[in-house]
PDB file of C-alpha atoms in Angstrom:
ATOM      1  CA  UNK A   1      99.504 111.404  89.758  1.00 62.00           C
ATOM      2  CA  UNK A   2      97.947 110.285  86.627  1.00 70.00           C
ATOM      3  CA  UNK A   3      97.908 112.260  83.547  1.00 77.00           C
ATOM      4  CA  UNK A   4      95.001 113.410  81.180  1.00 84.00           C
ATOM      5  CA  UNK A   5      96.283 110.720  78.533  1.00 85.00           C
ATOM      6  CA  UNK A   6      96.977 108.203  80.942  1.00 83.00           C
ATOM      7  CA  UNK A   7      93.211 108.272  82.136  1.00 79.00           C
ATOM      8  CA  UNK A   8      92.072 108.373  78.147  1.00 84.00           C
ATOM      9  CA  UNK A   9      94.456 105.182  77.303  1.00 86.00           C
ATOM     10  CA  UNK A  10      92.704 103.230  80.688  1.00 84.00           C
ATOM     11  CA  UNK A  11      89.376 104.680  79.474  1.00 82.00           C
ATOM     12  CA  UNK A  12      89.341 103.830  75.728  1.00 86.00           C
ATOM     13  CA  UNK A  13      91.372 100.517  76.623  1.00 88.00           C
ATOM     14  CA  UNK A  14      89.658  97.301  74.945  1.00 85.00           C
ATOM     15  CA  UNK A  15      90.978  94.022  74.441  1.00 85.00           C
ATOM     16  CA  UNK A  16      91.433  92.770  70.884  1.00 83.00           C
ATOM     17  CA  UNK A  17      91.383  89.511  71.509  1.00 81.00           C
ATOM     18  CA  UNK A  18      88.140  89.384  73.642  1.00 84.00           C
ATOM     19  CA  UNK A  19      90.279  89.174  76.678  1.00 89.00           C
ATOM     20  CA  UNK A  20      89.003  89.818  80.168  1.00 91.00           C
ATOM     21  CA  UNK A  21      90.511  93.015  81.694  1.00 91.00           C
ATOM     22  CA  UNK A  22      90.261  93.593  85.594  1.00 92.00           C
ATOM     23  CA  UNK A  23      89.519  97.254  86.868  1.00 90.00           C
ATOM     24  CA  UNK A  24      89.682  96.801  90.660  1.00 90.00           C
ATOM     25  CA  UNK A  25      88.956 100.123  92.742  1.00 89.00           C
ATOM     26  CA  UNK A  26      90.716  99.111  95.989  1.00 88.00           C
ATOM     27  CA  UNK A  27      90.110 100.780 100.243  1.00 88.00           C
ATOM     28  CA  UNK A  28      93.761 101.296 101.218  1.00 90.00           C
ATOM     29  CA  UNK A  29      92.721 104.202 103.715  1.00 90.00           C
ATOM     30  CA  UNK A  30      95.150 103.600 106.738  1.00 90.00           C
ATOM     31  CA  UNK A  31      92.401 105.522 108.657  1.00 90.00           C
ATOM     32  CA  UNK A  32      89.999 102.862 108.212  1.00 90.00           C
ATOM     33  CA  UNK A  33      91.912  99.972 107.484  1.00 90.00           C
ATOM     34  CA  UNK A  34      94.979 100.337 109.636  1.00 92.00           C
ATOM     35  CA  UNK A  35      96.727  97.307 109.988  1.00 92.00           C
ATOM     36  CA  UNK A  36      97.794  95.602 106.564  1.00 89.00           C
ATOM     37  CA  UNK A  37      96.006  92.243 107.640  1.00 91.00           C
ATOM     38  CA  UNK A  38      92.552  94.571 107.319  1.00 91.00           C
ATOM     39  CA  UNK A  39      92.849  95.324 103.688  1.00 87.00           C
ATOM     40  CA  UNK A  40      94.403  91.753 103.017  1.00 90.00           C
ATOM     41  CA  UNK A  41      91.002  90.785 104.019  1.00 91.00           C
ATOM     42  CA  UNK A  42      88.775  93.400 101.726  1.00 90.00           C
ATOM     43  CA  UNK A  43      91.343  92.051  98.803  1.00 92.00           C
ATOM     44  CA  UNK A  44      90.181  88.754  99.496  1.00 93.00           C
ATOM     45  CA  UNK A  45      86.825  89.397  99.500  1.00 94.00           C
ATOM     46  CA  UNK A  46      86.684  91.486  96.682  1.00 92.00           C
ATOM     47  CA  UNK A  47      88.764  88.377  94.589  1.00 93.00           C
ATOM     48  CA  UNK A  48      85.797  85.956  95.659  1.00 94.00           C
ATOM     49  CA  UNK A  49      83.481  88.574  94.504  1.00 94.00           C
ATOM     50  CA  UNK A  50      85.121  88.566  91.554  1.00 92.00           C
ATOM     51  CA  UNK A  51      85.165  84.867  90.852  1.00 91.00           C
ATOM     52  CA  UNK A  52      81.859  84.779  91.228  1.00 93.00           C
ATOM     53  CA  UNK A  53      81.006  86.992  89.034  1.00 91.00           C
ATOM     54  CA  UNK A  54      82.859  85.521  86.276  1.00 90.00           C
ATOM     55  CA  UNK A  55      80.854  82.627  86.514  1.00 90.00           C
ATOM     56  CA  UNK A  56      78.127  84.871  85.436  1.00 92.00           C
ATOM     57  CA  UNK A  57      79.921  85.599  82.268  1.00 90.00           C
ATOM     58  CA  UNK A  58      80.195  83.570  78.785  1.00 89.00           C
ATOM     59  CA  UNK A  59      83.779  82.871  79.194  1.00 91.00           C
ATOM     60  CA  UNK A  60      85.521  80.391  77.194  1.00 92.00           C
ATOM     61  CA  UNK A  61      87.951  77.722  79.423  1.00 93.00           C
ATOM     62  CA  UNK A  62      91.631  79.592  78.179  1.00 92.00           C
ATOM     63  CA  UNK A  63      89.446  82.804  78.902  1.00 93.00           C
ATOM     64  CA  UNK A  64      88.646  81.321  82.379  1.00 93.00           C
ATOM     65  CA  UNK A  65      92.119  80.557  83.456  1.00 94.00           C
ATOM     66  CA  UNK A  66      93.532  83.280  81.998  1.00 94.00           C
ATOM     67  CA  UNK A  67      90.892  85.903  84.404  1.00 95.00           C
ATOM     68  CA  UNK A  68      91.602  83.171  87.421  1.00 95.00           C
ATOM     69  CA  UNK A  69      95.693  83.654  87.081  1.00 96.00           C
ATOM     70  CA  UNK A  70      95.550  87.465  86.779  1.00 96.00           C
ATOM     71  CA  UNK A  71      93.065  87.834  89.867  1.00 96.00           C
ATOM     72  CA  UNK A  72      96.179  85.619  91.729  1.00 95.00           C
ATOM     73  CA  UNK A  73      98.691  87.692  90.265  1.00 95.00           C
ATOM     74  CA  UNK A  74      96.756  90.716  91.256  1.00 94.00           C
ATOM     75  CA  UNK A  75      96.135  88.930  95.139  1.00 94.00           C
ATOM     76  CA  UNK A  76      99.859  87.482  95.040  1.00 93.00           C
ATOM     77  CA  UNK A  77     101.241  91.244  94.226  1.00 92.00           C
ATOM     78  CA  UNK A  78      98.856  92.932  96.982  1.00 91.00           C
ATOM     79  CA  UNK A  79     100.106  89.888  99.451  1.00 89.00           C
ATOM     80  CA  UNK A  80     103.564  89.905  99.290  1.00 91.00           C
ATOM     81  CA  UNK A  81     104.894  93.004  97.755  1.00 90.00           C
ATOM     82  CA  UNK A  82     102.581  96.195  97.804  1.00 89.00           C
ATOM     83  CA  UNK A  83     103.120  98.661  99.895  1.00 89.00           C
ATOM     84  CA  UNK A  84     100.897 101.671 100.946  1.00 89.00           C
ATOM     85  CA  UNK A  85     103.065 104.712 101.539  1.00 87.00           C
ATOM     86  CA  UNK A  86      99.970 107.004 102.679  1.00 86.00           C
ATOM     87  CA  UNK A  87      97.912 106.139  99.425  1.00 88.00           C
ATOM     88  CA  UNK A  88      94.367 105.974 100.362  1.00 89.00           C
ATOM     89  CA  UNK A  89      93.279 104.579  97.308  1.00 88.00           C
ATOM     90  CA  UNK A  90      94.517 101.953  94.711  1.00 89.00           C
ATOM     91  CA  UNK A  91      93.034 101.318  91.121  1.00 89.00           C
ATOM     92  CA  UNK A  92      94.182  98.645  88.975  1.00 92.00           C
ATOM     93  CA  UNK A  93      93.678  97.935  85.780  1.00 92.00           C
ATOM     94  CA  UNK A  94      94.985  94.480  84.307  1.00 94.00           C
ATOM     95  CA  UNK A  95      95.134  91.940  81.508  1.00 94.00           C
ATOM     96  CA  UNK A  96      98.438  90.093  81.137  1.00 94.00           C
ATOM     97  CA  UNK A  97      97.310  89.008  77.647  1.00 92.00           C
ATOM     98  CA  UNK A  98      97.377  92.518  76.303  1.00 93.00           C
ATOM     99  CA  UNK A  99      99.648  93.609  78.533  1.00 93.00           C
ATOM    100  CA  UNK A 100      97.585  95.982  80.478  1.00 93.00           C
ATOM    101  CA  UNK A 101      99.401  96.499  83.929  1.00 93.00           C
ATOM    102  CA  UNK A 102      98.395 100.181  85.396  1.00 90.00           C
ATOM    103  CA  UNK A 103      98.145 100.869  89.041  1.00 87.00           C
ATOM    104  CA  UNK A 104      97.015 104.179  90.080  1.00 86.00           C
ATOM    105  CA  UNK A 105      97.334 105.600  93.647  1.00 83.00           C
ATOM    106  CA  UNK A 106      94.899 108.353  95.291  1.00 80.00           C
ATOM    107  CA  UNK A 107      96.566 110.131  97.794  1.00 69.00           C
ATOM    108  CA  UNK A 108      93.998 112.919  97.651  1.00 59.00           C
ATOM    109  CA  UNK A 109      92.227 113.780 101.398  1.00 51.00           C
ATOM    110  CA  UNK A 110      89.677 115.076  99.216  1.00 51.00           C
ATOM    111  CA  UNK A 111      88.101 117.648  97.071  1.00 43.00           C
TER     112      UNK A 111
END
């Protein structure tokens, strides 16, 4: 579970260098997406969504690779070693150039 000052660090997080940071709110619901190949798909989806997006944005080239080699690292992690353990929800928020790596899990059935 996330803490109070855990949600105020991700909320007032901004990068000083201009860097792009990710926020990816992520379907993990093994009601809906049972097997692991379903929400391999969304995350693919959502990562060409993503990209083309960017392309939207005034991003500089280093700016450019830099957002195209944390969406893979994002993908690669989701891929090959995530597991869901009854989460229903994933958020992550990430920028390897400021070191911004949080994941947070909702395990919640509701409110």
């Amino acid at each position: 579970m996330i803490t109070t000052a855990e949600l105020a660090s991700l909320r007032d997080f901004s990068s000083s260098g201009g860097n792009p940071v990710i926020s990816l709110y992520f379907d993990i619901d093994g009601a809906r997406l049972p097997r692991r190949s379903d929400f391999e798909g969304e995350l693919a989806i959502m990562m060409r969504n993503a990209r083309k997006a960017a392309e939207k944005v005034d991003l500089n080239r280093q700016q450019e690779r830099q957002l195209d080699a944390d969406l893979t690292a994002i993908s690669e992690f989701i891929n090959l070693d995530f597991r869901r353990n009854g989460a229903r929800g994933l958020a992550i928020f990430y920028c390897s150039a400021e070191g911004l790596n949080e994941m947070v899990y909702n395990r919640c059935v509701g409110t």
